[in-house]
PDB file of C-alpha atoms in Angstrom:
ATOM      1  CA  GLU A   1      44.700 -10.409  75.142  1.00 66.00           C
ATOM      2  CA  THR A   2      44.974 -13.910  73.756  1.00 82.00           C
ATOM      3  CA  ALA A   3      41.391 -14.690  74.782  1.00 81.00           C
ATOM      4  CA  GLY A   4      40.273 -11.442  73.074  1.00 81.00           C
ATOM      5  CA  ASP A   5      42.280 -12.336  69.980  1.00 87.00           C
ATOM      6  CA  ILE A   6      40.757 -15.815  69.903  1.00 89.00           C
ATOM      7  CA  SER A   7      37.287 -14.365  70.347  1.00 90.00           C
ATOM      8  CA  SER A   8      37.927 -11.852  67.551  1.00 90.00           C
ATOM      9  CA  LEU A   9      39.268 -14.619  65.289  1.00 91.00           C
ATOM     10  CA  LYS A  10      36.204 -16.780  66.060  1.00 92.00           C
ATOM     11  CA  SER A  11      33.963 -13.827  65.219  1.00 93.00           C
ATOM     12  CA  GLN A  12      35.851 -13.198  61.962  1.00 94.00           C
ATOM     13  CA  LEU A  13      35.673 -16.941  61.169  1.00 94.00           C
ATOM     14  CA  LYS A  14      31.928 -16.900  61.821  1.00 94.00           C
ATOM     15  CA  ASP A  15      31.560 -13.835  59.512  1.00 94.00           C
ATOM     16  CA  LEU A  16      33.660 -15.548  56.851  1.00 95.00           C
ATOM     17  CA  GLY A  17      31.469 -18.669  57.159  1.00 93.00           C
ATOM     18  CA  GLN A  18      28.356 -16.563  56.659  1.00 95.00           C
ATOM     19  CA  GLN A  19      29.940 -14.855  53.644  1.00 95.00           C
ATOM     20  CA  LEU A  20      30.860 -18.292  52.272  1.00 95.00           C
ATOM     21  CA  VAL A  21      27.197 -19.376  52.569  1.00 94.00           C
ATOM     22  CA  VAL A  22      26.057 -16.219  50.829  1.00 95.00           C
ATOM     23  CA  LEU A  23      28.675 -16.642  48.072  1.00 95.00           C
ATOM     24  CA  SER A  24      27.712 -20.325  47.656  1.00 95.00           C
ATOM     25  CA  GLY A  25      24.112 -19.237  47.188  1.00 94.00           C
ATOM     26  CA  GLU A  26      25.183 -16.600  44.668  1.00 96.00           C
ATOM     27  CA  ARG A  27      27.295 -19.139  42.840  1.00 95.00           C
ATOM     28  CA  GLU A  28      24.301 -21.520  42.678  1.00 96.00           C
ATOM     29  CA  ARG A  29      22.058 -18.717  41.441  1.00 96.00           C
ATOM     30  CA  PHE A  30      24.574 -17.742  38.739  1.00 96.00           C
ATOM     31  CA  TYR A  31      24.983 -21.385  37.719  1.00 96.00           C
ATOM     32  CA  ASN A  32      21.184 -21.783  37.383  1.00 97.00           C
ATOM     33  CA  GLU A  33      20.928 -18.516  35.444  1.00 97.00           C
ATOM     34  CA  ASN A  34      23.757 -19.639  33.148  1.00 97.00           C
ATOM     35  CA  CYS A  35      21.969 -22.954  32.501  1.00 96.00           C
ATOM     36  CA  LYS A  36      18.756 -21.059  31.722  1.00 97.00           C
ATOM     37  CA  LEU A  37      20.663 -18.735  29.352  1.00 97.00           C
ATOM     38  CA  ARG A  38      22.194 -21.725  27.585  1.00 96.00           C
ATOM     39  CA  VAL A  39      18.763 -23.264  27.072  1.00 97.00           C
ATOM     40  CA  ASP A  40      17.444 -19.925  25.768  1.00 96.00           C
ATOM     41  CA  ASN A  41      20.463 -19.601  23.500  1.00 97.00           C
ATOM     42  CA  ASP A  42      19.953 -23.101  22.074  1.00 96.00           C
ATOM     43  CA  ARG A  43      16.278 -22.284  21.476  1.00 96.00           C
ATOM     44  CA  VAL A  44      17.166 -18.990  19.753  1.00 97.00           C
ATOM     45  CA  CYS A  45      19.800 -20.734  17.609  1.00 96.00           C
ATOM     46  CA  GLY A  46      17.219 -23.331  16.576  1.00 96.00           C
ATOM     47  CA  GLU A  47      14.734 -20.584  15.691  1.00 97.00           C
ATOM     48  CA  LYS A  48      17.452 -18.783  13.744  1.00 97.00           C
ATOM     49  CA  GLU A  49      18.169 -21.946  11.726  1.00 97.00           C
ATOM     50  CA  LEU A  50      14.446 -22.342  11.003  1.00 97.00           C
ATOM     51  CA  LEU A  51      14.253 -18.734   9.865  1.00 97.00           C
ATOM     52  CA  ILE A  52      17.279 -19.128   7.633  1.00 98.00           C
ATOM     53  CA  ALA A  53      15.663 -22.201   6.073  1.00 97.00           C
ATOM     54  CA  LYS A  54      12.404 -20.233   5.599  1.00 98.00           C
ATOM     55  CA  VAL A  55      14.282 -17.367   3.944  1.00 98.00           C
ATOM     56  CA  GLU A  56      15.959 -19.806   1.546  1.00 98.00           C
ATOM     57  CA  GLU A  57      12.556 -21.346   0.768  1.00 97.00           C
ATOM     58  CA  VAL A  58      11.099 -17.895   0.085  1.00 98.00           C
ATOM     59  CA  LYS A  59      14.046 -17.015  -2.155  1.00 97.00           C
ATOM     60  CA  THR A  60      13.516 -20.227  -4.130  1.00 97.00           C
ATOM     61  CA  VAL A  61       9.807 -19.471  -4.527  1.00 97.00           C
ATOM     62  CA  ARG A  62      10.619 -15.899  -5.550  1.00 97.00           C
ATOM     63  CA  ASP A  63      13.154 -17.103  -8.127  1.00 97.00           C
ATOM     64  CA  THR A  64      10.597 -19.557  -9.520  1.00 97.00           C
ATOM     65  CA  LEU A  65       7.976 -16.858  -9.734  1.00 97.00           C
ATOM     66  CA  GLU A  66      10.396 -14.496 -11.473  1.00 97.00           C
ATOM     67  CA  LEU A  67      11.175 -17.169 -14.070  1.00 96.00           C
ATOM     68  CA  ASP A  68       7.450 -17.852 -14.538  1.00 97.00           C
ATOM     69  CA  ILE A  69       6.742 -14.157 -14.992  1.00 97.00           C
ATOM     70  CA  GLU A  70       9.584 -13.785 -17.505  1.00 97.00           C
ATOM     71  CA  GLN A  71       8.268 -16.755 -19.426  1.00 97.00           C
ATOM     72  CA  GLN A  72       4.715 -15.371 -19.390  1.00 97.00           C
ATOM     73  CA  VAL A  73       5.959 -11.960 -20.554  1.00 97.00           C
ATOM     74  CA  ALA A  74       7.866 -13.586 -23.435  1.00 97.00           C
ATOM     75  CA  GLU A  75       4.764 -15.609 -24.383  1.00 97.00           C
ATOM     76  CA  TYR A  76       2.636 -12.452 -24.247  1.00 97.00           C
ATOM     77  CA  GLN A  77       5.122 -10.587 -26.446  1.00 97.00           C
ATOM     78  CA  ASP A  78       5.075 -13.477 -28.955  1.00 97.00           C
ATOM     79  CA  MET A  79       1.270 -13.391 -28.941  1.00 97.00           C
ATOM     80  CA  MET A  80       1.271  -9.623 -29.532  1.00 98.00           C
ATOM     81  CA  LYS A  81       3.651 -10.093 -32.507  1.00 97.00           C
ATOM     82  CA  CYS A  82       1.337 -12.783 -33.906  1.00 97.00           C
ATOM     83  CA  CYS A  83      -1.664 -10.478 -33.471  1.00 97.00           C
ATOM     84  CA  ALA A  84       0.182  -7.639 -35.207  1.00 97.00           C
ATOM     85  CA  ASN A  85       1.149  -9.978 -38.078  1.00 97.00           C
ATOM     86  CA  LEU A  86      -2.444 -11.242 -38.428  1.00 97.00           C
ATOM     87  CA  GLN A  87      -3.768  -7.669 -38.363  1.00 97.00           C
ATOM     88  CA  GLN A  88      -1.313  -6.693 -41.074  1.00 97.00           C
ATOM     89  CA  GLU A  89      -2.287  -9.743 -43.133  1.00 96.00           C
ATOM     90  CA  ASN A  90      -5.987  -8.815 -42.715  1.00 97.00           C
ATOM     91  CA  MET A  91      -5.302  -5.230 -43.770  1.00 97.00           C
ATOM     92  CA  ASP A  92      -3.302  -6.455 -46.798  1.00 96.00           C
ATOM     93  CA  TYR A  93      -6.126  -8.905 -47.674  1.00 95.00           C
ATOM     94  CA  ILE A  94      -8.771  -6.152 -47.381  1.00 96.00           C
ATOM     95  CA  LYS A  95      -6.646  -3.839 -49.551  1.00 95.00           C
ATOM     96  CA  ASP A  96      -6.272  -6.605 -52.120  1.00 94.00           C
ATOM     97  CA  LEU A  97     -10.065  -7.136 -52.125  1.00 94.00           C
ATOM     98  CA  GLU A  98     -10.669  -3.423 -52.525  1.00 93.00           C
ATOM     99  CA  ASP A  99      -8.095  -3.232 -55.323  1.00 90.00           C
ATOM    100  CA  SER A 100      -9.652  -6.198 -57.159  1.00 91.00           C
ATOM    101  CA  ALA A 101     -13.156  -4.810 -56.656  1.00 89.00           C
ATOM    102  CA  SER A 102     -12.201  -1.449 -58.178  1.00 86.00           C
ATOM    103  CA  ASN A 103     -10.645  -3.203 -61.197  1.00 75.00           C
TER     104      ASN A 103
END
């Protein structure tokens, strides 16, 4: 029996050794995959930071354009008021000319 027990234990030890080799390989594979994922994560984080900076840049440009448009609209409105005033002055001048011509 003892020889059979020893043989069984040797067989179990051999199986455990093979399982250890397999598990070591799995551990190495998981380690390599983890390293790859960390590199990918760092790359994605870098891209995210670049995108955030781009968004901020676009917001700044948008804000500048909005201010430019508001300024242009105000200038246009001022010009329209000037035109309306000049038109009124011209109409008043024509009326004065017509009045003085009829007198």
